[in-house]
Short mmCIF file of C-alpha atoms in Angstrom, two decimals:
data_model
loop_
_atom_site.label_atom_id
_atom_site.label_comp_id
_atom_site.label_asym_id
_atom_site.label_seq_id
_atom_site.Cartn_x
_atom_site.Cartn_y
_atom_site.Cartn_z
CA MET H 26 110.07 128.58 131.84
CA LYS H 27 111.79 126.22 129.33
CA LYS H 28 111.80 123.55 132.07
CA HIS H 29 108.09 123.89 132.58
CA PHE H 30 107.41 123.68 128.81
CA SER H 31 109.79 120.62 128.71
CA LEU H 32 107.76 118.90 131.44
CA LEU H 33 104.38 119.75 129.92
CA SER H 34 105.56 118.30 126.65
CA GLN H 35 106.43 115.05 128.50
CA TYR H 36 102.90 114.92 129.73
CA LEU H 37 101.41 115.57 126.34
CA ILE H 38 103.55 112.95 124.67
CA GLY H 39 102.30 110.57 127.30
CA VAL H 40 98.74 111.46 126.61
CA LEU H 41 99.20 111.14 122.93
CA PHE H 42 100.95 107.79 123.31
CA GLY H 43 97.94 106.61 125.31
CA PHE H 44 95.61 107.82 122.60
CA GLY H 45 97.66 105.87 120.16
CA LEU H 46 97.36 102.60 122.26
CA MET H 47 93.66 103.15 122.68
CA ILE H 48 92.72 104.04 119.16
CA SER H 49 94.90 101.30 117.52
CA GLY H 50 93.47 98.71 119.83
CA MET H 51 96.74 97.82 121.31
CA SER H 52 95.43 98.53 124.86
CA ASN H 53 92.89 95.81 124.49
CA PRO H 54 94.43 92.59 125.72
CA GLN H 55 91.93 90.51 123.97
CA LYS H 56 92.92 92.24 120.56
CA ILE H 57 96.60 91.39 121.40
CA LEU H 58 95.77 87.87 121.96
CA ASN H 59 93.70 87.60 118.72
CA PHE H 60 96.78 88.85 116.88
CA LEU H 61 99.03 86.34 118.49
CA ASP H 62 96.49 83.49 117.58
CA ILE H 63 97.64 82.75 114.07
CA ALA H 64 96.25 79.27 114.25
CA GLY H 65 92.74 80.56 115.11
CA ASP H 66 90.69 83.42 114.11
CA TRP H 67 93.59 85.75 113.29
CA ASP H 68 93.24 89.53 113.73
CA PRO H 69 96.21 91.11 111.68
CA SER H 70 95.33 94.69 112.92
CA LEU H 71 98.50 94.96 114.93
CA LEU H 72 100.57 94.86 111.76
CA PHE H 73 98.90 98.07 110.85
CA VAL H 74 99.73 99.67 114.20
CA MET H 75 103.37 98.83 113.61
CA LEU H 76 103.15 100.15 109.95
CA GLY H 77 101.72 103.53 111.04
CA ALA H 78 104.23 103.80 114.02
CA VAL H 79 107.31 102.91 112.06
CA LEU H 80 106.52 105.06 109.02
CA VAL H 81 106.33 108.13 111.11
CA GLY H 82 109.02 106.93 113.42
CA LEU H 83 111.52 106.49 110.42
CA CYS H 84 110.99 110.13 109.73
CA GLY H 85 111.51 111.15 113.24
CA PHE H 86 114.60 109.23 113.94
CA TYR H 87 116.03 110.20 110.65
CA VAL H 88 115.80 113.96 111.72
CA VAL H 89 117.55 113.05 114.95
CA SER H 90 120.27 111.24 113.24
CA LYS H 91 121.21 114.58 111.66
CA ARG H 92 121.37 116.39 114.94
CA SER H 93 123.77 116.40 117.89
CA GLN H 94 121.28 117.79 120.35
CA SER H 95 117.62 117.43 121.30
CA PHE H 96 115.41 120.53 120.63
CA PHE H 97 115.46 121.28 124.26
CA GLY H 98 119.16 121.35 124.06
CA GLY H 99 119.96 118.05 125.98
CA THR H 100 122.32 115.44 124.73
CA LEU H 101 120.92 112.46 122.74
CA HIS H 102 120.54 109.24 124.66
CA LEU H 103 120.34 106.68 122.00
CA PRO H 104 121.15 102.93 122.61
CA ALA H 105 124.80 102.34 121.48
CA LYS H 106 124.80 98.50 121.78
CA LYS H 107 124.91 96.66 118.51
CA GLU H 108 125.84 93.00 119.28
CA ILE H 109 123.11 90.43 119.54
CA THR H 110 123.62 88.95 122.99
CA ARG H 111 122.09 85.83 124.91
CA PRO H 112 120.29 88.29 127.32
CA LEU H 113 118.58 90.08 124.39
CA VAL H 114 117.11 87.01 123.05
CA ILE H 115 116.31 85.07 126.26
CA GLY H 116 114.86 88.20 127.74
CA SER H 117 112.71 88.92 124.75
CA LEU H 118 111.43 85.30 124.59
CA ILE H 119 110.41 85.50 128.29
CA PHE H 120 108.82 88.90 127.59
CA GLY H 121 106.94 87.36 124.69
CA ALA H 122 105.67 84.53 126.84
CA GLY H 123 104.15 86.94 129.45
CA TRP H 124 102.66 89.08 126.74
CA GLY H 125 100.94 86.06 125.14
CA LEU H 126 99.76 84.79 128.60
CA ALA H 127 97.70 87.90 129.54
CA GLY H 128 97.75 90.19 126.47
CA PHE H 129 99.38 92.97 128.31
CA CYS H 130 102.55 94.81 127.82
CA PRO H 131 103.86 97.70 129.80
CA GLY H 132 102.13 100.77 127.98
CA PRO H 133 98.66 99.23 127.66
CA ALA H 134 98.80 98.03 131.25
CA ILE H 135 99.20 101.68 132.40
CA VAL H 136 96.24 102.68 130.16
CA ALA H 137 94.21 99.88 131.79
CA LEU H 138 95.20 101.08 135.24
CA GLY H 139 93.95 104.61 134.23
CA VAL H 140 90.61 103.05 133.19
CA GLY H 141 90.56 101.44 136.62
CA HIS H 142 91.08 97.76 135.95
CA LEU H 143 92.31 96.09 139.18
CA LYS H 144 93.99 93.36 137.22
CA ALA H 145 96.12 95.99 135.50
CA LEU H 146 97.32 97.18 139.01
CA VAL H 147 98.31 93.73 139.95
CA PHE H 148 99.96 93.17 136.59
CA ILE H 149 102.14 96.38 136.97
CA LEU H 150 103.08 95.37 140.62
CA ALA H 151 104.17 91.86 139.39
CA MET H 152 105.95 93.56 136.50
CA LEU H 153 108.03 95.85 138.75
CA ALA H 154 108.80 92.69 140.96
CA GLY H 155 109.91 90.92 137.85
CA MET H 156 112.21 93.87 136.92
CA GLU H 157 113.61 93.97 140.34
CA ILE H 158 114.29 90.20 140.38
CA CYS H 159 116.15 90.58 137.10
CA GLU H 160 118.01 93.68 138.20
CA ARG H 161 119.09 92.15 141.48
CA PHE H 162 120.05 88.68 140.55
CA PHE H 163 120.55 88.43 136.92
CA MET H 164 122.22 91.62 135.61
CA SER H 165 125.90 92.48 135.77
CA LYS H 166 126.57 96.17 135.41
CA SER H 167 128.10 95.63 132.09
CA GLU H 168 124.99 94.24 130.51
CA GLU H 169 123.03 97.47 131.16
CA ASP H 170 122.49 99.73 128.22
CA MET M 20 95.26 80.52 109.09
CA HIS M 21 91.85 82.20 108.96
CA ILE M 22 91.52 85.95 109.10
CA ASP M 23 88.79 87.31 111.38
CA TRP M 24 87.44 90.03 109.17
CA LEU M 25 84.94 91.27 111.90
CA ALA M 26 87.69 92.01 114.41
CA PHE M 27 90.14 93.38 111.80
CA THR M 28 90.46 97.18 112.17
CA PRO M 29 93.06 98.40 109.60
CA GLY M 30 91.96 102.07 109.64
CA PRO M 31 91.96 102.72 113.38
CA SER M 32 95.04 100.59 113.86
CA LEU M 33 96.94 102.54 111.29
CA LEU M 34 95.72 105.89 112.75
CA GLY M 35 96.60 104.76 116.27
CA GLY M 36 100.01 103.69 115.05
CA VAL M 37 100.62 107.04 113.45
CA LEU M 38 99.89 108.62 116.83
CA LEU M 39 102.37 106.27 118.49
CA GLY M 40 104.91 107.23 115.81
CA ILE M 41 104.43 110.97 116.40
CA ALA M 42 104.64 110.34 120.25
CA THR M 43 108.05 108.43 119.79
CA SER M 44 109.30 110.98 117.26
CA ALA M 45 108.35 113.87 119.51
CA TYR M 46 109.92 112.24 122.46
CA VAL M 47 113.35 111.62 120.85
CA LEU M 48 113.33 115.01 118.98
CA LEU M 49 112.43 117.13 122.02
CA HIS M 50 114.05 115.07 124.79
CA GLY M 51 116.72 112.92 122.92
CA ARG M 52 115.42 109.64 124.47
CA ILE M 53 113.89 106.43 123.38
CA LEU M 54 110.24 106.18 124.29
CA GLY M 55 110.48 102.79 125.75
CA ILE M 56 107.84 102.28 128.43
CA SER M 57 109.53 99.32 130.32
CA GLY M 58 112.80 101.39 130.44
CA ILE M 59 110.91 104.32 131.80
CA ILE M 60 109.07 102.33 134.38
CA GLY M 61 112.26 100.38 135.29
CA GLY M 62 114.03 103.64 135.88
CA LEU M 63 111.76 104.31 138.77
CA LEU M 64 113.25 101.36 140.60
CA ARG M 65 116.76 103.08 140.76
CA PRO M 66 115.64 106.70 140.60
CA VAL M 67 118.40 109.03 139.25
CA LYS M 68 118.06 112.53 140.62
CA GLN M 69 115.88 114.79 138.43
CA MET M 70 115.06 111.98 135.94
CA TRP M 71 112.37 110.38 138.12
CA VAL M 72 110.10 113.64 137.85
CA TRP M 73 110.24 113.33 134.01
CA ARG M 74 109.40 109.60 134.13
CA ILE M 75 106.54 110.11 136.47
CA VAL M 76 105.11 112.84 134.25
CA LEU M 77 105.27 110.98 131.17
CA LEU M 78 103.63 107.84 132.88
CA LEU M 79 100.95 110.22 134.28
CA GLY M 80 100.19 111.29 130.73
CA ILE M 81 99.57 107.67 129.61
CA LEU M 82 97.73 106.98 132.81
CA SER M 83 95.35 109.86 132.34
CA SER M 84 94.93 109.46 128.57
CA PRO M 85 91.72 107.28 128.86
CA LEU M 86 90.34 109.99 131.23
CA TRP M 87 90.93 112.69 128.46
CA ALA M 88 89.33 110.30 125.94
CA ILE M 89 86.19 110.02 128.12
CA PHE M 90 86.15 113.78 128.97
CA LEU M 91 86.76 115.08 125.35
CA TRP M 92 84.97 112.51 123.15
CA ASP M 93 83.00 110.39 125.48
CA MET M 94 85.04 107.53 124.29
CA TYR M 95 85.53 104.63 126.69
CA PRO M 96 88.35 102.31 125.62
CA VAL M 97 87.38 98.73 125.03
CA GLN M 98 89.56 96.47 127.22
CA ILE M 99 88.64 92.81 127.73
CA ILE M 100 90.93 90.95 130.14
CA ASP M 101 90.32 87.34 129.96
CA ALA M 102 93.20 86.24 131.98
CA GLY M 103 92.56 84.95 135.52
CA TRP M 104 94.42 86.20 138.56
CA PRO M 105 97.29 83.72 138.53
CA ALA M 106 97.95 84.33 134.89
CA VAL M 107 97.87 88.04 135.35
CA ILE M 108 100.49 87.87 138.11
CA LEU M 109 102.72 85.31 136.26
CA ALA M 110 102.35 87.41 133.03
CA GLY M 111 103.51 90.58 135.01
CA LEU M 112 106.54 88.74 136.36
CA LEU M 113 107.51 87.37 132.95
CA VAL M 114 107.00 90.72 131.16
CA GLY M 115 108.89 92.72 133.72
CA PHE M 116 111.80 90.22 133.92
CA GLY M 117 111.85 89.66 130.16
CA ALA M 118 111.89 93.45 129.31
CA GLN M 119 114.63 94.20 131.86
CA TYR M 120 116.81 91.31 130.70
CA GLY M 121 116.12 91.81 126.98
CA SER M 122 116.63 95.68 127.31
CA GLY M 123 113.24 96.61 126.09
CA CYS M 124 109.68 95.76 125.28
CA THR M 125 106.96 96.45 122.46
CA SER M 126 107.52 100.16 122.46
CA GLY M 127 111.39 100.42 122.86
CA HIS M 128 112.38 97.51 120.64
CA GLY M 129 108.98 97.29 118.62
CA ILE M 130 108.40 100.89 117.59
CA CYS M 131 111.61 102.76 118.26
CA GLY M 132 113.94 99.92 117.36
CA LEU M 133 112.35 99.37 113.97
CA SER M 134 112.35 103.05 113.39
CA ARG M 135 116.06 103.28 114.03
CA LEU M 136 116.61 100.23 111.92
CA SER M 137 118.27 98.34 114.80
CA PRO M 138 119.25 94.81 114.08
CA ARG M 139 119.16 94.08 117.94
CA SER M 140 115.50 95.26 118.13
CA LEU M 141 114.58 93.23 115.11
CA ILE M 142 115.89 90.05 116.82
CA ALA M 143 114.06 91.09 120.07
CA ILE M 144 110.82 91.64 118.19
CA ILE M 145 111.10 88.23 116.35
CA SER M 146 111.98 86.65 119.72
CA PHE M 147 108.85 87.88 121.66
CA MET M 148 106.51 87.56 118.68
CA PHE M 149 107.65 83.87 118.37
CA SER M 150 107.06 83.09 122.13
CA GLY M 151 103.81 85.12 122.05
CA PHE M 152 102.56 82.92 119.15
CA VAL M 153 103.72 79.69 120.87
CA ILE M 154 102.12 80.64 124.31
CA VAL M 155 98.75 81.57 122.73
CA TYR M 156 98.82 78.47 120.48
CA VAL M 157 99.29 76.20 123.53
CA LEU M 158 96.70 78.08 125.68
CA ARG M 159 93.99 78.26 122.97
CA HIS M 160 94.55 75.07 120.88
CA LEU M 161 96.32 72.47 123.02
CA LEU M 162 94.99 72.85 126.52
#
């Protein structure tokens, strides 16, 4: 029973996350590119997405920091790494280049796949290939979180 | 810099952001994990027993969210994809590689990282915003 409720909550969190992406405009690649175009007609909306998400998130993560278990009784899996590493910076720079190239990041691409955009499917397959290439040729086990 | 007031949507963007914050908070409170989409997708490549069902179910939630929006409110999400096919493929490769190598994407570092006040995530955000700005500047203003 608890397991089913837990799975259902995973699904509903996914739906809510998708709603957040759609309502905020994050799931529209053109809106992302207009945000990244600070030299042109700049659309600062994304700052408000971050503001809303982080204000709520700060509360959520504060509550979690006072707990030793999740509400479903599982252990907490929070990133433990603290040091700023080369892979962190180089990987993020590469991620940003791809983000700016098409206006897609992983979450919005899944929403676009749900809408039925063929380009989203191709993007996601390429993304999986990129992850696999990194995993296979560029990651030592010690670098994983 | 010139602000495009016609495209600017502070209200819906703030509301959507609050929903994203509720989803990430609910995820970490109920399941004890960071709601980082690249990590959740990446985990499917090396499936750990039992974990992959959870990942699939969460991703199905995101995948089906536009269908719920259409079904419940007759709201069809606006998505304009200008990038051509080669750009889409290259972008996918870069995003996948970069998220894996940099341990996160816009959700994991962007939303969860800032909410956790993680210096690592702040550096990641500055890095991907910087290269995003540069690429868009080159594509829209130099080429």
